[in-house]
XYZ file of N, CA and C in Angstrom:
447
model
N -153.029 216.201 -70.216
C -152.424 214.887 -70.126
C -151.082 215.022 -69.401
N -150.753 214.064 -68.581
C -149.523 214.145 -67.798
C -148.323 213.626 -68.588
N -147.158 213.970 -68.083
C -145.897 213.548 -68.676
C -145.537 212.163 -68.161
N -145.031 211.322 -69.035
C -144.561 210.010 -68.605
C -143.095 210.122 -68.192
N -142.646 209.129 -67.459
C -141.273 209.099 -66.969
C -140.661 207.771 -67.390
N -139.493 207.848 -68.024
C -138.770 206.657 -68.450
C -137.443 206.614 -67.716
N -137.232 205.563 -66.950
C -135.984 205.355 -66.228
C -135.085 204.438 -67.051
N -133.865 204.882 -67.309
C -132.876 204.052 -67.986
C -131.636 204.062 -67.102
N -131.283 202.886 -66.574
C -130.162 202.830 -65.634
C -129.504 201.460 -65.668
N -128.322 201.397 -65.075
C -127.634 200.121 -64.943
C -128.515 199.152 -64.149
N -128.571 197.908 -64.621
C -129.381 196.882 -63.950
C -128.868 196.667 -62.536
N -129.754 196.553 -61.593
C -131.218 196.535 -61.580
C -131.835 197.848 -61.100
N -131.097 198.959 -61.207
C -131.527 200.221 -60.598
C -132.842 200.761 -61.159
N -133.023 200.720 -62.461
C -134.232 201.313 -63.052
C -135.492 200.656 -62.503
N -135.540 199.340 -62.516
C -136.737 198.655 -62.009
C -136.881 198.815 -60.496
N -135.774 198.864 -59.781
C -135.845 199.066 -58.325
C -136.438 200.441 -58.005
N -136.006 201.472 -58.727
C -136.563 202.804 -58.517
C -138.046 202.842 -58.869
N -138.409 202.189 -59.945
C -139.829 202.137 -60.336
C -140.658 201.468 -59.245
N -140.161 200.376 -58.699
C -140.886 199.687 -57.626
C -141.033 200.581 -56.396
N -140.006 201.354 -56.084
C -140.099 202.297 -54.962
C -141.163 203.355 -55.242
N -141.200 203.864 -56.463
C -142.217 204.857 -56.826
C -143.618 204.263 -56.705
N -143.777 203.024 -57.134
C -145.081 202.360 -57.021
C -145.463 202.111 -55.567
N -144.482 201.928 -54.727
C -144.751 201.744 -53.295
C -145.379 203.009 -52.703
N -144.894 204.169 -53.151
C -145.384 205.445 -52.631
C -146.616 205.919 -53.392
N -146.583 205.793 -54.706
C -147.688 206.235 -55.571
C -148.201 205.037 -56.365
N -149.101 204.293 -55.780
C -149.581 203.057 -56.399
C -150.230 203.278 -57.766
N -150.690 204.495 -58.026
C -151.393 204.782 -59.274
C -150.472 205.220 -60.414
N -149.159 205.225 -60.218
C -148.257 205.759 -61.248
C -147.730 204.695 -62.203
N -148.203 203.476 -62.104
C -147.683 202.383 -62.913
C -147.692 202.625 -64.411
N -148.750 203.239 -64.924
C -148.835 203.495 -66.360
C -147.947 204.651 -66.797
N -147.556 205.503 -65.866
C -146.792 206.704 -66.199
C -145.288 206.524 -66.060
N -144.850 205.463 -65.391
C -143.418 205.257 -65.148
C -142.983 203.928 -65.751
N -142.011 203.998 -66.660
C -141.454 202.792 -67.278
C -139.987 202.693 -66.912
N -139.471 201.482 -66.912
C -138.080 201.265 -66.514
C -137.361 200.363 -67.509
N -136.120 200.721 -67.780
C -135.264 199.904 -68.639
C -133.937 199.699 -67.923
N -133.699 198.466 -67.503
C -132.423 198.107 -66.899
C -131.442 197.754 -68.015
N -130.238 198.302 -67.927
C -129.220 198.048 -68.934
C -128.265 196.988 -68.389
N -128.279 195.790 -68.977
C -127.364 194.736 -68.531
C -125.916 195.093 -68.881
N -124.958 194.516 -68.156
C -123.551 194.900 -68.347
C -122.995 194.695 -69.752
N -123.402 193.648 -70.430
C -122.764 193.338 -71.715
C -123.682 193.519 -72.916
N -124.798 194.230 -72.728
C -125.718 194.452 -73.836
C -125.178 195.552 -74.746
N -125.179 195.342 -76.055
C -124.716 196.391 -76.963
C -125.609 197.635 -76.878
N -125.023 198.823 -76.958
C -125.827 200.056 -76.887
C -126.943 200.117 -77.923
N -126.734 199.543 -79.091
C -127.761 199.554 -80.130
C -129.004 198.780 -79.686
N -128.776 197.670 -78.977
C -129.911 196.895 -78.466
C -130.639 197.668 -77.366
N -129.874 198.322 -76.498
C -130.469 199.132 -75.443
C -131.298 200.261 -76.047
N -130.770 200.897 -77.082
C -131.499 201.977 -77.747
C -132.795 201.450 -78.366
N -132.744 200.294 -78.994
C -133.955 199.709 -79.574
C -134.987 199.410 -78.486
N -134.538 198.878 -77.358
C -135.452 198.598 -76.245
C -136.040 199.894 -75.681
N -135.217 200.922 -75.588
C -135.683 202.221 -75.071
C -136.698 202.835 -76.027
N -136.460 202.749 -77.312
C -137.420 203.288 -78.290
C -138.753 202.574 -78.201
N -138.713 201.264 -78.004
C -139.960 200.500 -77.880
C -140.722 200.920 -76.623
N -140.015 201.095 -75.514
C -140.672 201.555 -74.289
C -141.259 202.949 -74.454
N -140.490 203.849 -75.072
C -140.950 205.218 -75.286
C -142.201 205.241 -76.160
N -142.216 204.424 -77.187
C -143.376 204.364 -78.077
C -144.606 203.831 -77.347
N -144.393 202.965 -76.350
C -145.502 202.378 -75.603
C -146.113 203.301 -74.561
N -145.423 204.384 -74.236
C -145.963 205.345 -73.271
C -146.963 206.245 -74.000
N -148.154 206.311 -73.491
C -149.226 207.032 -74.190
C -149.338 208.475 -73.701
N -148.253 209.232 -73.803
C -148.286 210.641 -73.417
C -147.581 211.468 -74.486
N -147.867 212.757 -74.475
C -147.250 213.651 -75.454
C -145.812 213.991 -75.087
N -145.492 213.932 -73.792
C -144.136 214.287 -73.372
C -143.596 213.259 -72.389
N -142.263 213.135 -72.385
C -141.602 212.148 -71.532
C -140.364 212.750 -70.905
N -140.211 212.518 -69.609
C -138.994 212.860 -68.896
C -138.186 211.582 -68.761
N -136.971 211.594 -69.291
C -136.087 210.430 -69.213
C -135.072 210.690 -68.110
N -134.987 209.762 -67.173
C -134.055 209.869 -66.054
C -133.035 208.745 -66.145
N -131.748 209.102 -66.064
C -130.688 208.103 -66.094
C -129.809 208.245 -64.858
N -128.955 207.242 -64.648
C -128.178 207.237 -63.415
C -126.875 208.029 -63.489
N -126.021 207.786 -64.440
C -124.687 208.390 -64.456
C -124.417 209.057 -65.808
N -124.071 210.331 -65.778
C -123.715 211.033 -67.006
C -122.471 210.390 -67.618
N -122.527 210.150 -68.922
C -121.395 209.586 -69.643
C -121.386 208.074 -69.721
N -122.227 207.409 -68.950
C -122.305 205.954 -68.991
C -123.292 205.525 -70.081
N -123.313 204.248 -70.374
C -124.150 203.722 -71.454
C -125.621 204.133 -71.341
N -126.269 204.011 -70.175
C -127.683 204.425 -70.122
C -127.891 205.882 -70.537
N -127.012 206.755 -70.097
C -127.125 208.174 -70.454
C -126.829 208.391 -71.937
N -125.813 207.724 -72.434
C -125.468 207.864 -73.853
C -126.612 207.400 -74.745
N -127.259 206.322 -74.367
C -128.423 205.831 -75.109
C -129.562 206.843 -75.030
N -129.800 207.357 -73.836
C -130.891 208.318 -73.639
C -130.655 209.593 -74.444
N -129.405 210.010 -74.572
C -129.112 211.201 -75.374
C -129.511 210.999 -76.826
N -129.402 209.786 -77.311
C -129.819 209.492 -78.686
C -131.336 209.335 -78.791
N -131.972 209.111 -77.648
C -133.411 208.860 -77.624
C -134.233 210.144 -77.532
N -133.814 211.081 -76.693
C -134.614 212.283 -76.458
C -134.473 213.266 -77.606
N -135.534 214.052 -77.816
C -135.512 215.017 -78.909
C -135.402 216.459 -78.435
N -135.499 216.696 -77.125
C -135.389 218.050 -76.597
C -136.674 218.858 -76.709
N -137.676 218.320 -77.370
C -138.955 219.011 -77.521
C -140.039 218.267 -76.742
N -140.288 217.037 -77.131
C -141.294 216.218 -76.453
C -140.702 215.338 -75.363
N -139.409 215.292 -75.285
C -138.740 214.501 -74.257
C -137.480 215.231 -73.801
N -137.198 215.106 -72.513
C -136.016 215.742 -71.914
C -135.272 214.708 -71.095
N -134.002 214.971 -70.852
C -133.132 214.036 -70.144
C -132.524 214.701 -68.918
N -132.580 213.998 -67.794
C -131.915 214.425 -66.559
C -131.121 213.225 -66.055
N -129.844 213.449 -65.717
C -129.020 212.370 -65.187
C -128.852 212.526 -63.677
N -128.310 211.487 -63.058
C -128.101 211.500 -61.614
C -129.358 211.131 -60.847
N -130.188 210.305 -61.421
C -131.472 209.968 -60.795
C -131.255 209.382 -59.395
N -132.120 209.795 -58.507
C -132.202 209.198 -57.182
C -133.681 209.131 -56.812
N -133.981 208.477 -55.707
C -135.385 208.304 -55.350
C -136.104 209.621 -55.075
N -135.492 210.582 -54.354
C -136.200 211.862 -54.174
C -136.517 212.554 -55.503
N -135.613 212.469 -56.465
C -135.863 213.055 -57.785
C -137.064 212.383 -58.442
N -137.084 211.065 -58.421
C -138.170 210.329 -59.055
C -139.507 210.614 -58.378
N -139.523 210.622 -57.064
C -140.784 210.888 -56.360
C -141.296 212.294 -56.638
N -140.386 213.252 -56.722
C -140.796 214.619 -57.062
C -141.367 214.648 -58.480
N -140.713 213.973 -59.407
C -141.195 213.954 -60.791
C -142.567 213.295 -60.889
N -142.749 212.201 -60.177
C -144.050 211.530 -60.203
C -145.127 212.442 -59.612
N -144.785 213.146 -58.544
C -145.753 214.033 -57.878
C -146.246 215.154 -58.784
N -145.357 215.662 -59.635
C -145.684 216.830 -60.460
C -145.778 216.506 -61.945
N -146.055 215.274 -62.295
C -146.055 214.890 -63.710
C -147.179 215.523 -64.523
N -148.140 216.167 -63.866
C -149.211 216.854 -64.588
C -148.775 218.236 -65.065
N -147.643 218.732 -64.588
C -147.148 220.048 -65.006
C -146.465 219.948 -66.366
N -146.079 221.096 -66.914
C -145.405 221.115 -68.212
C -144.061 220.397 -68.108
N -143.540 219.989 -69.227
C -142.269 219.274 -69.251
C -141.137 220.136 -68.695
N -141.103 221.422 -69.051
C -140.069 222.320 -68.526
C -140.141 222.416 -67.007
N -141.342 222.572 -66.487
C -141.532 222.658 -65.044
C -141.152 221.345 -64.367
N -141.490 220.252 -64.980
C -141.182 218.943 -64.422
C -139.674 218.710 -64.336
N -138.953 219.139 -65.354
C -137.489 219.020 -65.325
C -136.928 219.788 -64.132
N -137.383 221.013 -63.950
C -136.912 221.826 -62.819
C -137.247 221.178 -61.488
N -138.464 220.715 -61.351
C -138.872 220.084 -60.089
C -138.075 218.817 -59.817
N -137.788 218.032 -60.844
C -137.011 216.798 -60.665
C -135.598 217.113 -60.189
N -134.960 218.088 -60.821
C -133.598 218.448 -60.444
C -133.548 218.983 -59.007
N -134.490 219.848 -58.665
C -134.539 220.389 -57.297
C -134.808 219.266 -56.299
N -135.733 218.380 -56.611
C -136.031 217.263 -55.714
C -134.827 216.368 -55.506
N -134.089 216.123 -56.582
C -132.903 215.280 -56.472
C -131.812 215.905 -55.636
N -131.591 217.204 -55.813
C -130.523 217.863 -55.054
C -130.937 218.094 -53.602
N -132.190 218.431 -53.355
C -132.639 218.633 -51.978
C -132.699 217.322 -51.198
N -132.757 216.220 -51.912
C -132.808 214.919 -51.250
C -131.450 214.413 -50.812
N -130.394 215.122 -51.175
C -129.036 214.727 -50.781
C -128.575 215.669 -49.685
N -128.317 215.112 -48.516
C -127.871 215.933 -47.388
C -127.143 215.068 -46.378
N -126.283 215.685 -45.631
C -125.627 214.990 -44.538
C -126.540 215.064 -43.327
N -126.690 213.957 -42.652
C -127.545 213.901 -41.473
C -126.645 213.762 -40.256
N -126.809 214.653 -39.308
C -126.007 214.608 -38.088
C -126.411 213.396 -37.255
N -125.424 212.764 -36.672
C -125.696 211.625 -35.809
C -126.042 212.171 -34.429
N -127.187 211.807 -33.960
C -127.667 212.294 -32.672
C -128.193 211.118 -31.868
N -128.353 211.340 -30.594
C -128.909 210.300 -29.736
C -130.365 210.081 -30.109
N -130.842 208.857 -29.961
C -132.266 208.626 -30.188
C -133.081 209.520 -29.263
N -134.267 209.841 -29.685
C -135.124 210.744 -28.915
C -135.293 210.234 -27.485
N -135.218 211.144 -26.513
C -135.387 210.861 -25.092
C -134.257 210.027 -24.489
N -133.114 209.972 -25.152
C -131.962 209.253 -24.613
C -130.735 210.129 -24.731
N -129.838 210.009 -23.778
C -128.583 210.748 -23.863
C -127.555 209.896 -24.577
N -126.605 210.565 -25.186
C -125.529 209.837 -25.870
C -124.581 209.260 -24.831
N -124.168 208.039 -25.044
C -123.191 207.413 -24.162
C -121.801 207.818 -24.616
N -120.892 207.973 -23.680
C -119.530 208.342 -24.074
C -118.862 207.206 -24.845
N -117.919 207.559 -25.678
C -117.155 206.576 -26.437
C -116.122 205.971 -25.494
N -116.140 204.666 -25.340
C -115.279 203.995 -24.373
C -113.816 203.962 -24.800
N -113.537 204.077 -26.066
C -112.155 204.012 -26.538
C -111.314 205.175 -26.022
N -111.949 206.241 -25.624
C -111.200 207.404 -25.176
C -110.791 207.301 -23.708
N -111.352 206.364 -22.957
C -111.026 206.205 -21.546
C -110.151 204.960 -21.399
N -108.838 205.123 -21.092
C -107.954 203.961 -21.026
C -108.293 203.029 -19.867
N -109.098 203.471 -18.893
C -109.442 202.625 -17.751
C -110.784 201.930 -17.912
N -111.470 202.168 -19.008
C -112.767 201.550 -19.262
C -112.547 200.330 -20.151
N -112.737 199.131 -19.592
C -112.476 197.895 -20.333
C -113.764 197.174 -20.704
N -114.813 197.924 -20.761
C -116.116 197.339 -21.102
C -116.120 196.946 -22.571
N -116.649 195.785 -22.869
C -116.692 195.329 -24.267
C -118.095 195.043 -24.701
């Protein structure tokens, strides 16, 4: 049986990430749940909502992904996970989620590692280059005699 994934994040990030995952993996709907945390909702209510979502996932193990360490979604998730059947990873991004969805059939320990690696490998600086088959045009601001606008 595969591991389920529960996203807990500041509204509307959790549902937006879930929708992106469904765009790529249309069959993951039953395995990925999302809980958006509204700005003024008490943490106790968020925890109750998270427990209800967790109970509704029909898997033996769950990977919980949150957005920011130390923020309400993460604090709630820390109270939710047990460290045995559920694990918590913060700093969720789309590459992390897609990696987790791709490997959700693996063990929970392996899934945690793959999610973290996917999230970190998905963050990189991209060099600005000319579009393919085109040369870069010079920057006009550097030529005091070029008045092209």
